[in-house]
Amino acid sequence: PTAQVWDPCCGSGHLLTTLTLLHRDRITSVLGSDVDHAALELARKNLALLSKHGMTARANELQARAERLSKPAYLDAAAAAQRLARRLASGDGSFDYNIAPADVFDPAQLRRALNGRRPNVVVTDIPYGEQTAWHGPDAARGLDGMLNSLEEVLDEGTVIAVTTRARKVRLTGPRRPLAWFRIGSRAVILCRIASRLQHRV
Ligand SMILES: C[S@@+](CC[C@H](N)C(=O)[O-])C[C@H]1O[C@@H](n2cnc3c(N)ncnc32)[C@H](O)[C@@H]1O
């Protein structure tokens, strides 16, 4: 099975880029959205690395910098980028990614960002209150509010993985996760979009 992945709080796209790098053979498309326009610019640059040409260009840039400054750490980074570029070049090279602004609490904005795409996996790293906070007029709705608006725009069966830097991912409404676990300093919950019928009962 292949995954069309969406991160609706994608920030710099670090999570999406790493995930795609690790599972490039199974991820066919990636969508990132966020309210922070500066972060979206970074996300575009990070995801652009995932094409053969993007990573090769970055490896060459790092190599030139390493030679100019003769710093061993830069040489290691350049060598790592070369290895990643070779790995990306061994795939078929086609990869679809899109980055769009959208407030995760507003289903109309989410639909515009989706633009007809139908992701089957949502992975997102929500604000945890130190350097990052919920933004926008509906910020107080928090995680449950985000899940409510995602539910309005996603297909039945879509899996949503939510992570945050905390001991627990806290749901305040009646929703219960399918599973939850911890990885290092992060907590993760998995939810699935239920059928509309089931939802109404
Ligand atoms: C923990 S950071 C995500 C970091 C991201 N995973 C990365 O790789 O850079 C949380 C993100 O949620 C975004 N955010 C906050 N309120 C939002 C909202 N109402 N709609 C969409 N994104 C929002 C912030 O702009 C921030 O980028």
mmCIF file with all atom_site columns, C-alpha atoms in Angstrom, residues 1-5 23-29 118-121:
data_model
loop_
_atom_site.group_PDB
_atom_site.id
_atom_site.type_symbol
_atom_site.label_atom_id
_atom_site.label_alt_id
_atom_site.label_comp_id
_atom_site.label_asym_id
_atom_site.label_entity_id
_atom_site.label_seq_id
_atom_site.pdbx_PDB_ins_code
_atom_site.Cartn_x
_atom_site.Cartn_y
_atom_site.Cartn_z
_atom_site.occupancy
_atom_site.B_iso_or_equiv
_atom_site.pdbx_formal_charge
_atom_site.auth_seq_id
_atom_site.auth_comp_id
_atom_site.auth_asym_id
_atom_site.auth_atom_id
_atom_site.pdbx_PDB_model_num
ATOM 1  C CA . PRO A 1 1   ? 0.000  0.000  0.000  1.00 0.00 ? 1   PRO A CA 1
ATOM 2  C CA . THR A 1 2   ? 1.097  3.540  -0.699 1.00 0.00 ? 2   THR A CA 1
ATOM 3  C CA . ALA A 1 3   ? 0.510  6.654  1.363  1.00 0.00 ? 3   ALA A CA 1
ATOM 4  C CA . GLN A 1 4   ? -0.534 10.158 0.409  1.00 0.00 ? 4   GLN A CA 1
ATOM 5  C CA . VAL A 1 5   ? 0.605  12.064 3.464  1.00 0.00 ? 5   VAL A CA 1
ATOM 6  C CA . HIS A 1 23  ? 9.785  5.842  3.378  1.00 0.00 ? 23  HIS A CA 1
ATOM 7  C CA . ARG A 1 24  ? 10.299 7.234  -0.105 1.00 0.00 ? 24  ARG A CA 1
ATOM 8  C CA . ASP A 1 25  ? 9.248  3.951  -1.761 1.00 0.00 ? 25  ASP A CA 1
ATOM 9  C CA . ARG A 1 26  ? 5.820  3.989  -0.094 1.00 0.00 ? 26  ARG A CA 1
ATOM 10 C CA . ILE A 1 27  ? 4.948  7.693  -0.025 1.00 0.00 ? 27  ILE A CA 1
ATOM 11 C CA . THR A 1 28  ? 3.615  8.878  -3.352 1.00 0.00 ? 28  THR A CA 1
ATOM 12 C CA . SER A 1 29  ? 2.654  12.435 -2.455 1.00 0.00 ? 29  SER A CA 1
ATOM 13 C CA . ARG A 1 118 ? -7.342 12.836 -0.824 1.00 0.00 ? 118 ARG A CA 1
ATOM 14 C CA . PRO A 1 119 ? -4.593 11.998 1.658  1.00 0.00 ? 119 PRO A CA 1
ATOM 15 C CA . ASN A 1 120 ? -4.948 8.651  3.432  1.00 0.00 ? 120 ASN A CA 1
ATOM 16 C CA . VAL A 1 121 ? -2.435 9.380  6.200  1.00 0.00 ? 121 VAL A CA 1
#
